[in-house]
XYZ file of C-alpha atoms in Angstrom:
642
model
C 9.204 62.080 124.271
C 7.679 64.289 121.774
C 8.427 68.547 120.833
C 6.175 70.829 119.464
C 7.929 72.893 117.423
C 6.176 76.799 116.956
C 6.800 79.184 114.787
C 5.176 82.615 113.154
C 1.685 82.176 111.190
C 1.467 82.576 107.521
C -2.683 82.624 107.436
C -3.196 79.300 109.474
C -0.120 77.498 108.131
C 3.621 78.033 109.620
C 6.521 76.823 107.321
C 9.372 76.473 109.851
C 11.763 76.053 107.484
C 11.487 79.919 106.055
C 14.251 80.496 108.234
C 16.370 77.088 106.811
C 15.634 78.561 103.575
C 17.474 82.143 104.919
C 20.233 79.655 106.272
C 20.536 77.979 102.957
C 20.396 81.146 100.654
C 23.538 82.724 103.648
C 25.080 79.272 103.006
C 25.139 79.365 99.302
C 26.081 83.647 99.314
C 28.907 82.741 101.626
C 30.628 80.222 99.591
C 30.212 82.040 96.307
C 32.067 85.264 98.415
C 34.395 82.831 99.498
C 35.587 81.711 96.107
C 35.378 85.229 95.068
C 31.953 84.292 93.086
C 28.772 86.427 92.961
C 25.620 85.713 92.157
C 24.096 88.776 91.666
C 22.897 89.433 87.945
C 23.140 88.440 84.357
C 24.273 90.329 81.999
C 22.953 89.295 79.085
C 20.584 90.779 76.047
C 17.588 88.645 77.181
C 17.778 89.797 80.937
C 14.788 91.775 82.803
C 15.320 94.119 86.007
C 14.463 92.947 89.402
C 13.614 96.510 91.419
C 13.106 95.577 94.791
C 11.622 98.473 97.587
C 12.335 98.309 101.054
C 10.298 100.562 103.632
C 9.143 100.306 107.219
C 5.200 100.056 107.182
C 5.210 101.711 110.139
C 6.153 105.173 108.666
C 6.676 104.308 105.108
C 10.400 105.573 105.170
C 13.481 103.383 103.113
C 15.020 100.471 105.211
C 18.495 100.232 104.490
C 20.417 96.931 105.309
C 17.472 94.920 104.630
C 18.385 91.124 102.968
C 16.824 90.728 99.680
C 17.155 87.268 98.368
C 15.852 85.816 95.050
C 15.621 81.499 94.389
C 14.153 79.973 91.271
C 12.889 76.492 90.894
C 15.413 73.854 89.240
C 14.892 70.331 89.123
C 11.560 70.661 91.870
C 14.102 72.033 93.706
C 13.975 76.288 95.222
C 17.737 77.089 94.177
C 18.765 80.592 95.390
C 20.205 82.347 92.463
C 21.055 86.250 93.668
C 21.078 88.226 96.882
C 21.563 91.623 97.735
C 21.593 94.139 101.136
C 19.146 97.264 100.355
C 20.736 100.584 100.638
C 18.564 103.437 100.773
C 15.719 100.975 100.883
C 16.655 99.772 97.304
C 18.105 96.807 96.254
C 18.405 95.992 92.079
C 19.087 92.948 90.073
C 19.370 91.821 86.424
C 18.004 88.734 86.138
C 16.705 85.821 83.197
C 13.551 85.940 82.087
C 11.389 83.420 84.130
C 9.325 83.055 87.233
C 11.436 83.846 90.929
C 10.755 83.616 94.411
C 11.674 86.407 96.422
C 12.651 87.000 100.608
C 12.948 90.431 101.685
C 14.393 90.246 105.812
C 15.870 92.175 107.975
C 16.261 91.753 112.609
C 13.645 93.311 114.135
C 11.275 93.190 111.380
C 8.882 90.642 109.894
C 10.088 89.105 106.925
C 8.108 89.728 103.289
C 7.514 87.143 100.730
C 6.802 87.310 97.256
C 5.672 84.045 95.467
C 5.877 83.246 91.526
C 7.350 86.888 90.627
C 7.605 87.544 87.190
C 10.795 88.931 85.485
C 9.940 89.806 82.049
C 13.150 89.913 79.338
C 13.864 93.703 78.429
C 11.393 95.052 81.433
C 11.270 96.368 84.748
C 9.733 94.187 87.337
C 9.341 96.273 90.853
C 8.725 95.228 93.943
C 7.766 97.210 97.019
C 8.651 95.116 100.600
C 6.726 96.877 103.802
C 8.475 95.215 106.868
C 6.169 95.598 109.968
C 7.575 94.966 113.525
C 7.765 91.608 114.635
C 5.150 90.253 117.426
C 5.952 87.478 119.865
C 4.882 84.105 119.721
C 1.854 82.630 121.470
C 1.803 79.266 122.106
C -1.632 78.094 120.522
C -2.195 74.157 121.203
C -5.355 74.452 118.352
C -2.692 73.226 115.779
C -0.358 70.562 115.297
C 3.166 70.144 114.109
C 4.267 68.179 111.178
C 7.501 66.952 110.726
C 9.211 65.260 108.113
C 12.700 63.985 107.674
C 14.011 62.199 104.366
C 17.011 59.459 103.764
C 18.364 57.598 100.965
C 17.124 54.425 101.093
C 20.826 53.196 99.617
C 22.712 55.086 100.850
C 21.234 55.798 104.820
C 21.950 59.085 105.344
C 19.497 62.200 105.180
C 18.635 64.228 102.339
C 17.315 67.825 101.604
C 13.767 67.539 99.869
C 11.250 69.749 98.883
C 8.166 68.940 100.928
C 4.470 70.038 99.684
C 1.563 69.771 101.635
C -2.250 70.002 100.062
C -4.248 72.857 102.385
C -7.592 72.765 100.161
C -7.544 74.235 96.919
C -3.739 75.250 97.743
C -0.636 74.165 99.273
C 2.348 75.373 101.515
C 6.105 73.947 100.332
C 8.771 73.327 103.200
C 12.468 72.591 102.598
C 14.470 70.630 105.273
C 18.347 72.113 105.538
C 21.393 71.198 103.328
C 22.454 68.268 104.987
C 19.149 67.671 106.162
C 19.580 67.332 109.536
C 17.505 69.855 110.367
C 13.653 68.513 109.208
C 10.546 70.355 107.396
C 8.451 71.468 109.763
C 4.895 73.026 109.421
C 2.397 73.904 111.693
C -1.462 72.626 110.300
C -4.769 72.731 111.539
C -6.268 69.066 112.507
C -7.207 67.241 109.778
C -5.839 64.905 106.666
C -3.927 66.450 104.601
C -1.827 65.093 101.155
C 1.723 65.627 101.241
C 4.457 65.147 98.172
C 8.284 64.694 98.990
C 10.808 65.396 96.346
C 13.958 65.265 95.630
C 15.968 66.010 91.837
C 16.943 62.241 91.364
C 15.237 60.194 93.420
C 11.436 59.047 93.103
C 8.726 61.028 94.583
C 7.184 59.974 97.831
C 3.146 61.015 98.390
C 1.330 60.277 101.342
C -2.302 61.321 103.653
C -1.338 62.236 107.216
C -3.233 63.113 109.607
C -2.569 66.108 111.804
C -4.110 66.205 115.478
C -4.660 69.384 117.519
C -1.610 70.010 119.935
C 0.356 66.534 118.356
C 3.819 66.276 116.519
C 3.134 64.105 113.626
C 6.992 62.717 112.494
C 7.380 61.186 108.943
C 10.810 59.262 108.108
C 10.420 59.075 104.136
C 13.109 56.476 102.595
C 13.456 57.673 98.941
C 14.900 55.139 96.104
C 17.250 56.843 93.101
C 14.897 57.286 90.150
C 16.213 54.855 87.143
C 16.125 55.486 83.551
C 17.709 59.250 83.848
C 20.713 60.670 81.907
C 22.669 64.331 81.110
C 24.494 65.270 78.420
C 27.172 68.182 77.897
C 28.579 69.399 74.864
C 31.822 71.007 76.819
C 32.958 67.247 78.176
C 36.633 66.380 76.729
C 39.153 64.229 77.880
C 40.776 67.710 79.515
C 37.420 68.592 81.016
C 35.661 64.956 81.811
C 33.130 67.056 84.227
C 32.421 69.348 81.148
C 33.411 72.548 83.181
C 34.925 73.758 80.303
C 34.988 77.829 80.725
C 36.707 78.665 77.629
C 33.906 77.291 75.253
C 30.010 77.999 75.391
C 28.588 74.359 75.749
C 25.023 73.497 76.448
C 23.621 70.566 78.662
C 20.575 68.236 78.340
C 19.136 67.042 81.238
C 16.091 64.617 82.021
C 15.092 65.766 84.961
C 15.967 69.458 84.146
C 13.337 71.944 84.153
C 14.064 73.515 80.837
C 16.486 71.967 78.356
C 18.891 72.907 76.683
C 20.621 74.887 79.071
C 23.369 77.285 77.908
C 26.406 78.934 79.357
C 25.852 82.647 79.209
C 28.123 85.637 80.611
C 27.208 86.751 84.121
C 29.599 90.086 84.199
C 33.075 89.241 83.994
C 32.289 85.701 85.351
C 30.521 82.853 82.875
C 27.447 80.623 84.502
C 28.778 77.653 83.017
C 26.147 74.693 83.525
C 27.286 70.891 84.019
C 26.263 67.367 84.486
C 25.772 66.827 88.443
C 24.975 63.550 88.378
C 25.268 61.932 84.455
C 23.196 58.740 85.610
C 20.193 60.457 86.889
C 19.669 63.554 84.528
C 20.420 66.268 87.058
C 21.792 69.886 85.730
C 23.868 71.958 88.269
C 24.896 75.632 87.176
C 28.576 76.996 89.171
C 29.180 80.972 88.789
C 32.891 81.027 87.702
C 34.946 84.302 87.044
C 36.690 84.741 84.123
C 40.577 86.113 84.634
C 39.973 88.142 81.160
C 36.484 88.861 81.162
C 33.553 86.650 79.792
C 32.105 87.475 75.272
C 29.183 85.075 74.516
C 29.336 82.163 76.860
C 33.334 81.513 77.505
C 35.776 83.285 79.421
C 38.108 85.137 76.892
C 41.379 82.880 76.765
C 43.792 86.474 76.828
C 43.063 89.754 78.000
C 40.910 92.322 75.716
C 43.235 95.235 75.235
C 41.633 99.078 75.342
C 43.722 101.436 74.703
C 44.233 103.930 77.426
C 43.277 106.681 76.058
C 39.977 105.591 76.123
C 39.903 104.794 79.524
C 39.394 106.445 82.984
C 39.975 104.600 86.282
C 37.343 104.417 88.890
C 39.165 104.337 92.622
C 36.428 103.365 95.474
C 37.707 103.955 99.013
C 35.391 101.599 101.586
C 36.168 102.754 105.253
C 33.977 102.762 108.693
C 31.439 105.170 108.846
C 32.586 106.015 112.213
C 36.446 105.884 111.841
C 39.323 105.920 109.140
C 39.744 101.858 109.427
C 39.549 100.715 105.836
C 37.250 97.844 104.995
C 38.700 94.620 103.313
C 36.349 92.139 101.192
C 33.879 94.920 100.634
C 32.194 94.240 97.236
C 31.274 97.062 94.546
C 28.864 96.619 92.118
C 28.709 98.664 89.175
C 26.200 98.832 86.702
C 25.373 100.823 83.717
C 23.476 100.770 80.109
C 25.671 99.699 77.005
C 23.065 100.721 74.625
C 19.548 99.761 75.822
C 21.662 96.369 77.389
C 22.004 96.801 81.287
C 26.205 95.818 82.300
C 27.295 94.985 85.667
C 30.854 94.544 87.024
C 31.902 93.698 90.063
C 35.339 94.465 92.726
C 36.199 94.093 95.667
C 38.186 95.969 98.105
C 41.891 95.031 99.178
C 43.696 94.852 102.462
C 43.970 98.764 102.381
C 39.853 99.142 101.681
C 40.633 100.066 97.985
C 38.864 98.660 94.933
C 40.153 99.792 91.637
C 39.144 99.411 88.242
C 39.384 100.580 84.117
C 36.749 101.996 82.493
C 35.644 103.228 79.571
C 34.262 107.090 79.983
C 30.652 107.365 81.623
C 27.960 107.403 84.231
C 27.777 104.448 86.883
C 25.393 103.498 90.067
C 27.805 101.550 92.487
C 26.409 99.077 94.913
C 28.650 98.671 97.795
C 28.061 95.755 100.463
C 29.754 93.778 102.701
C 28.143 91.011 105.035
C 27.767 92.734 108.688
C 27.481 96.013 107.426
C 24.512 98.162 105.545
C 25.131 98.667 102.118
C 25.942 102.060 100.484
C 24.586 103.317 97.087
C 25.825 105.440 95.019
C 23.997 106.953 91.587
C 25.738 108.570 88.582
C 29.597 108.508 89.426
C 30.885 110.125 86.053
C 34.311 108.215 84.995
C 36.425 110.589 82.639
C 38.908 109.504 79.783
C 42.307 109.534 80.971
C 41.760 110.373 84.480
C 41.100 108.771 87.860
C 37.618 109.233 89.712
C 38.033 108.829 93.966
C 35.049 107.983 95.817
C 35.046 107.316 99.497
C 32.187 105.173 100.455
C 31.102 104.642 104.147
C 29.820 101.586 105.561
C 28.443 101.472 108.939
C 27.907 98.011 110.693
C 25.090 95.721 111.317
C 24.393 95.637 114.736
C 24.032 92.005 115.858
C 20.721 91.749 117.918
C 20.424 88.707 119.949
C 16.867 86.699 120.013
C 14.756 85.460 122.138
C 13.137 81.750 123.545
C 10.097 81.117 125.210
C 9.781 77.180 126.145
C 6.402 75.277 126.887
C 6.356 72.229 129.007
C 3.145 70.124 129.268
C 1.962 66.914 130.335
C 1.501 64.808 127.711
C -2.253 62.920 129.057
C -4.007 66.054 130.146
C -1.233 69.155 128.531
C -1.306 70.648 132.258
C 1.241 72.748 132.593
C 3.932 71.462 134.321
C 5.944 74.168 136.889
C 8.972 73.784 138.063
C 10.691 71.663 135.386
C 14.452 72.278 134.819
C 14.856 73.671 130.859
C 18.772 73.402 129.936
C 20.066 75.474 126.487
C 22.652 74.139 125.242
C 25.232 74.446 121.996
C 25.611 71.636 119.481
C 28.251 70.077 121.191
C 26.392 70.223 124.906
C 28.205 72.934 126.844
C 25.483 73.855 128.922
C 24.902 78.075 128.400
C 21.918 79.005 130.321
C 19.176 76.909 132.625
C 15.768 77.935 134.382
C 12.534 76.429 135.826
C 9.499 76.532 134.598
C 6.340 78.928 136.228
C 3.525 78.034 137.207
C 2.180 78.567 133.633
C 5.099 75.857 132.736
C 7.218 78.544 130.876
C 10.424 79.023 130.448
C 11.478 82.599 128.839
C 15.312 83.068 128.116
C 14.624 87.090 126.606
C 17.246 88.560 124.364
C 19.953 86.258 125.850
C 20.763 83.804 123.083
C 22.863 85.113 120.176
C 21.343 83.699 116.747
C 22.628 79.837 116.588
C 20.668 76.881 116.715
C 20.775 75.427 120.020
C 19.883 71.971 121.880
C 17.019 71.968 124.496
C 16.522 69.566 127.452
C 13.773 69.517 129.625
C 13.789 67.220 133.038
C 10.911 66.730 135.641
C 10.775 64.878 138.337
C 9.104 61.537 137.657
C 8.322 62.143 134.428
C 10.957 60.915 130.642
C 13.288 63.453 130.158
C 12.363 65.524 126.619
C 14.871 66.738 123.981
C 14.676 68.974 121.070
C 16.115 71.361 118.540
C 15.163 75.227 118.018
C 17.438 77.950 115.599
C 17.018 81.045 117.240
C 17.113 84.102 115.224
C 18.209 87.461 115.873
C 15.675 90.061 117.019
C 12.930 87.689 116.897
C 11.059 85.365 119.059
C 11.498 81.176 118.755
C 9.209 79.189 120.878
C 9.667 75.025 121.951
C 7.103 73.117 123.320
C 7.327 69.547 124.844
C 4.596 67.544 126.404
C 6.323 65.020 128.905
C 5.501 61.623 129.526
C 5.600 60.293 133.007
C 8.058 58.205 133.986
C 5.953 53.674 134.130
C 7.601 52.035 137.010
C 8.909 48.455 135.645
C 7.016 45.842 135.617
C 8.599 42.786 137.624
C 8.192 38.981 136.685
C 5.586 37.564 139.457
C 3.212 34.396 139.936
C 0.281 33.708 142.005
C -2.262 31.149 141.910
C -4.805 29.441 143.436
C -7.303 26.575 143.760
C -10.675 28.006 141.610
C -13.263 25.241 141.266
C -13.275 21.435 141.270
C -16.705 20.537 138.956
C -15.172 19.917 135.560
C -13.553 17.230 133.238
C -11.312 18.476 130.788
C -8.007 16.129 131.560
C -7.324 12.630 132.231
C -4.497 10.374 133.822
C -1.016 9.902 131.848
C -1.406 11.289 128.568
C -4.904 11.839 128.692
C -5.268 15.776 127.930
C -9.204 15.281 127.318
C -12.098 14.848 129.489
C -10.888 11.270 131.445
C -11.597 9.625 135.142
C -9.155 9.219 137.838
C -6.967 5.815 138.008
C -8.162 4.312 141.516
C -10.812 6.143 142.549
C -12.964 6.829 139.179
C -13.395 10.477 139.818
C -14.124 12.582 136.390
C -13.516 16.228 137.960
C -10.633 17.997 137.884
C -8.461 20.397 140.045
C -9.254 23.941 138.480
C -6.462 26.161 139.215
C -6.388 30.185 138.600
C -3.000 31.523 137.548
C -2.414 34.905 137.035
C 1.523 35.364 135.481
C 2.792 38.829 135.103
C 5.408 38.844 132.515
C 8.512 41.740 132.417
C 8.712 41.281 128.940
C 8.112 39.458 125.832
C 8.222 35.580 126.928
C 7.522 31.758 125.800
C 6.452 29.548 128.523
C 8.573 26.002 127.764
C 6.580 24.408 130.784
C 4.093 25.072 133.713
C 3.986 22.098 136.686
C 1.772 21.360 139.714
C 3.871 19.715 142.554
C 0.719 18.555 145.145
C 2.020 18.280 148.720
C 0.696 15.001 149.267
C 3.412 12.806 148.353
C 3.315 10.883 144.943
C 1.022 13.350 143.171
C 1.147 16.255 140.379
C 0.797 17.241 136.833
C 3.043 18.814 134.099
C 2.739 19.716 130.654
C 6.221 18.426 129.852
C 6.393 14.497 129.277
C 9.236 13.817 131.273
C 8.551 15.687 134.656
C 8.500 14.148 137.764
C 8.050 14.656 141.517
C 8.486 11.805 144.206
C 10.022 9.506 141.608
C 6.628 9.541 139.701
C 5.963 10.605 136.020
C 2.674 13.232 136.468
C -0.289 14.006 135.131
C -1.475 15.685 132.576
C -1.848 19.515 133.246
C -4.291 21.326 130.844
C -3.884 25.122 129.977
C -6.525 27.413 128.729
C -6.232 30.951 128.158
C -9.618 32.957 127.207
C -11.416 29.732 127.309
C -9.199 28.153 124.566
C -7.075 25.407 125.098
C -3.630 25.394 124.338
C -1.689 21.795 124.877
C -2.899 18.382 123.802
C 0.284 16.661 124.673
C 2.887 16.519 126.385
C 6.099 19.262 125.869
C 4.039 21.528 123.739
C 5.368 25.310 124.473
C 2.921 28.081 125.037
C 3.567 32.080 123.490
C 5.622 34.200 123.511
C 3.714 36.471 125.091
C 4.220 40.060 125.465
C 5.180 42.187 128.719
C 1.987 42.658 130.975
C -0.635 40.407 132.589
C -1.645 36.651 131.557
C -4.661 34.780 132.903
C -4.481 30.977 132.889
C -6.460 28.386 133.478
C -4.848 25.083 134.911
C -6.505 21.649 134.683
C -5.377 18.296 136.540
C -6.546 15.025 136.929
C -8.466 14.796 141.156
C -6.252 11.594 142.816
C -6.032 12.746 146.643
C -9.977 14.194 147.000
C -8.378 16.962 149.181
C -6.044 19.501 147.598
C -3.209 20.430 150.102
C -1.738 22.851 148.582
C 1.555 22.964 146.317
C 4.037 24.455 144.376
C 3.214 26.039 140.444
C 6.202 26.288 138.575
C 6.365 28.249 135.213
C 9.699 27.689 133.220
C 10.518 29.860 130.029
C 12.133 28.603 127.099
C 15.121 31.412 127.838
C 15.914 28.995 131.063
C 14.416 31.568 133.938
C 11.208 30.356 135.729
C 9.337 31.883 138.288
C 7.314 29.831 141.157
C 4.206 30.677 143.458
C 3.068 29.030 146.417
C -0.680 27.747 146.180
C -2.421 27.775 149.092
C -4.602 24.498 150.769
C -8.070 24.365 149.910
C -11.607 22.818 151.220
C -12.927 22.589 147.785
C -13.667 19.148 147.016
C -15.077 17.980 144.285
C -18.907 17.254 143.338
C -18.512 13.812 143.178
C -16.556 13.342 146.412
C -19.409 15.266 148.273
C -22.242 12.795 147.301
């Protein structure tokens, strides 16, 4: 069984695991919103600004609930650092100086990427996204699919890696999933290509593959724990042994960090407060933790800062449904606003009445409002008076879950035919069957705008031919496409002997013991009985014995010492296989050979100058044998015709 797995181009290369990567960056938003982290922003003197620009390229206008999400390289690894929903088509972030990667998504549309953006401390950085419908998927058997799964070699389980692979004078990088379960894929034109797994801790694995048109290519890597690495943090104490020390600015020094040292800094009123992952092999891991006070240089403040009152007004944000009075829970706002030339951000979230309240100190502020399932809401400007309170009512209106789509291939796997009529099953993870149709005549399958966005299991069955199995993630609003080329089903091959009398005008055995060229005993005859064997083996097997039992009484031969027939110890029986000769005495074993058909050659000493048939017995060294009956014969030989 093999799966093609095929996905949308990028030029003539398809990452598959651009949509992993949107998995990974929901993964990683989720659980910060879940422990009431964000990771949106820095707030910090050295910071630039991230502008990012939504707008349909269709008529140019904003797109509003559009995912923007920004990832950074740490450790060879793409870490996802901030995310945001556009509203209004705009999306902003305050970010560290350095060198991002940025996703801009959103159903319906095609996704934009923008590699190796630069944020620039003190500067604005903008970005304009132009999201063009998405097209369906072709299947296009000019390409084939590489696919590469990773595992500790210690440990045997998978791992997440980065994977690289060389296209000329560039590359294209693939990430397999969290757990990595779920592999890199890409889809490559034929050829040889270079390829570089990684992974912060363990060594690096590089490779050539070779990629054939309309082939999956699978790589297992096993990678070993690099040796020799170490971490260091200034904030480990006997009361914080992991160094996650938020009252105190520490800094950590990593060998297999990508910059060193690395410092805790104030994100807001949390603190990014960087640790040790892994002391033994140098790895630096950065958790977003809010501060119950507020966060002043690197460390949560220990007791709240007191303002007095007068100097403050209270902001009051309502978040409801656009379409009703129902209050929205969880929602979060995001204010932001210059403290000199220094951009601040805050953040709140609404309560179980859909209110988010906070103290201020008297000015202008753009709030960000967003909630996962619903488009964000901007608002520019709210003024925030001494003394008083400032209401807004904000309006969210939800995201409208589209379904997506699946279009399945089915092949034969010798000639790619299509193959009609083949039963495709979708299943869930845990194999509940959901939906099931039969290929065209085109072999196609096409399960439109049926499948909510999941991953799902697909089975394909054919009469006659290996059932195939594979994995696809269907997204919403877009197309996914599976292809399988099937393998028919090989009928089992069943242990069988025949043989026959060949020839009788050589000498290449003797009487008892004699497995040379030799005469016979009484009647000084040097030709032998040739026999033809043909033994069809049902799977791997060593031959312990073969035997000749003549039908004239008294006679046969053996290669085993002590066999006998009629009370007699026999002959010598001589085996050759491609003209070699394989026994020169007695109970030598022969093999083992592998499932399929074996030719043999069978040599015994002429007594009786008339061969009336017999009995070949072949006896494996597992205790099974098989027999054949060998038919009489007029061949006679040369010397017994003179």
């Amino acid at each position: 069984m093999s799966f093609l797995i095929i996905s949308e181009f990028l030029g003539e290369i398809i990452v598959k695991l651009n949509s992993v990567l949107s998995i990974l960056l929901a993964f990683v938003c989720l659980a910060a919103s879940a422990a009431g982290q964000s990771s949106i922003g820095y707030a910090h003197d050295q910071n630039g600004s991230l502008n990012v620009m939504a707008i349909s390229d269709a008529n140019g206008l904003p797109v509003s609930g559009a995912f923007v999400s920004v990832a950074r390289h740490f450790n060879s690894m793409l870490v996802p650092v901030a995310y945001d929903y556009t509203a209004y088509g705009r999306s902003h972030f305050s970010l560290a100086a350095g060198i991002y990667d940025v996703n801009v998504s959103k159903q319906g549309l095609k996704s934009a990427f923008f590699n190796d953006v630069n944020v620039v401390s003190g500067s604005d950085t903008n970005i304009v996204a132009r999201l063009a419908d998405s097209n369906d998927l072709l299947a296009d058997r000019n390409f084939g699919t590489l696919i590469v799964w990773a595992n500790d070699m210690n440990a045997n389980k998978r791992l997440s890696v980065t994977v690289t692979v060389y296209v000329g004078a560039g590359q294209v990088v693939g990430f397999s999933s969290p757990d990595g379960t779920i592999p890199a894929t890409f889809r490559l034109s034929p050829g040889a290509y270079k390829m570089k797994v990684e992974k912060g801790g363990f060594s690096t694995y590089s490779a050539m593959i070779s990629i054939s048109a309309g082939r999956d290519t699978n790589v297992e890597v096993l990678l070993a724990p690099a040796a020799g690495d170490n971490c260091s943090d200034s904030d480990v104490t006997a009361q914080y042994p992991d160094g996650r020390n938020i009252f105190a600015k520490g800094s950590v020094t990593g060998t297999r960090a990508l910059y060193n040292p690395y410092t805790d800094y104030c994100q807001g009123n949390s603190v990014a407060e960087y640790y040790c992952h892994l002391t033994s092999i140098g790895d630096v891991s950065l958790d977003i933790i809010p501060c119950p006070n507020g966060c002043v240089d690197g460390a949560c403040n220990a007791a709240p800062v007191v303002v007095p009152a007068d100097q403050n007004g209270t902001l009051n944000v309502l978040v409801k449904y656009d379409s009703n009075s129902a209050q929205i829970s969880g929602a979060r706002v995001r204010l932001s606003w210059f403290d000199g030339n220094v951009l601040r951000l805050a953040y709140m979230f609404s309560n179980n009445f859909g209110l988010a309240s906070m103290n201020l100190g008297p000015g202008q502020y753009d709030l960000n409002v967003s909630k996962q399932g619903f488009i964000g809401s901007l608002l520019s400007d709210v003024n925030v008076a001494s003394a008083r309170d400032t209401n807004v009512t904000v309006s969210l209106k939800p995201v409208q879950v589209q379904n997506g789509s699946l279009r399945v291939f089915v092949v034969d796997w010798s000639s790619s035919a299509p193959i009609p009529n083949a039963r495709v099953s979708v299943k869930n993870p845990q194999g509940a069957l959901l939906f099931s149709k039969t290929t065209d005549a085109n072999g196609t399958a096409v399960f439109d705008g049926i499948l909510p966005p999941a991953a799902y299991n697909v089975e394909v069955v054919y009469q006659n031919y290996e059932p195939s199995a594979g994995m696809i993630l269907v997204q919403p609003g877009l197309w996914s496409a599976l292809g399988f080329s099937m393998k028919p089903n090989v009928l089992p091959i069943k242990l069988s002997l025949v043989a026959d009398l060949n020839s009788a005008n050589e000498n290449r055995a003797g009487t008892w013991g004699i497995f040379r060229p030799g005469i016979g005993n009484a009647n000084k005859i040097p030709n032998d009985w040739h026999w033809k064997a043909i033994l069809t083996l049902d799977k791997a097997r060593a031959i312990k014995s073969i035997t000749m039992k003549h039908n004239v009484y008294g006679e046969g031969w053996s290669t085993a010492w002590n066999t006998m027939a009629y009370g007699k110890y026999l002959y010598p029986l001589v085996v050759l296989k491609d003209l070699n000769q394989l026994n020169t005495a007695y109970g030598q074993s022969f093999g083992p050979y592998s499932n399929g058909t074996l030719v043999l050659d069978l040599y015994g000493q002429v007594e009786t100058g008339r061969f009336y048939g017999g009995t070949l017995t072949v006896a494996f060294t597992d205790g099974n044998s098989v027999s054949a009956k060998v038919p009489v014969s007029r061949t006679v030989p040369i010397s017994k015709q003179q």
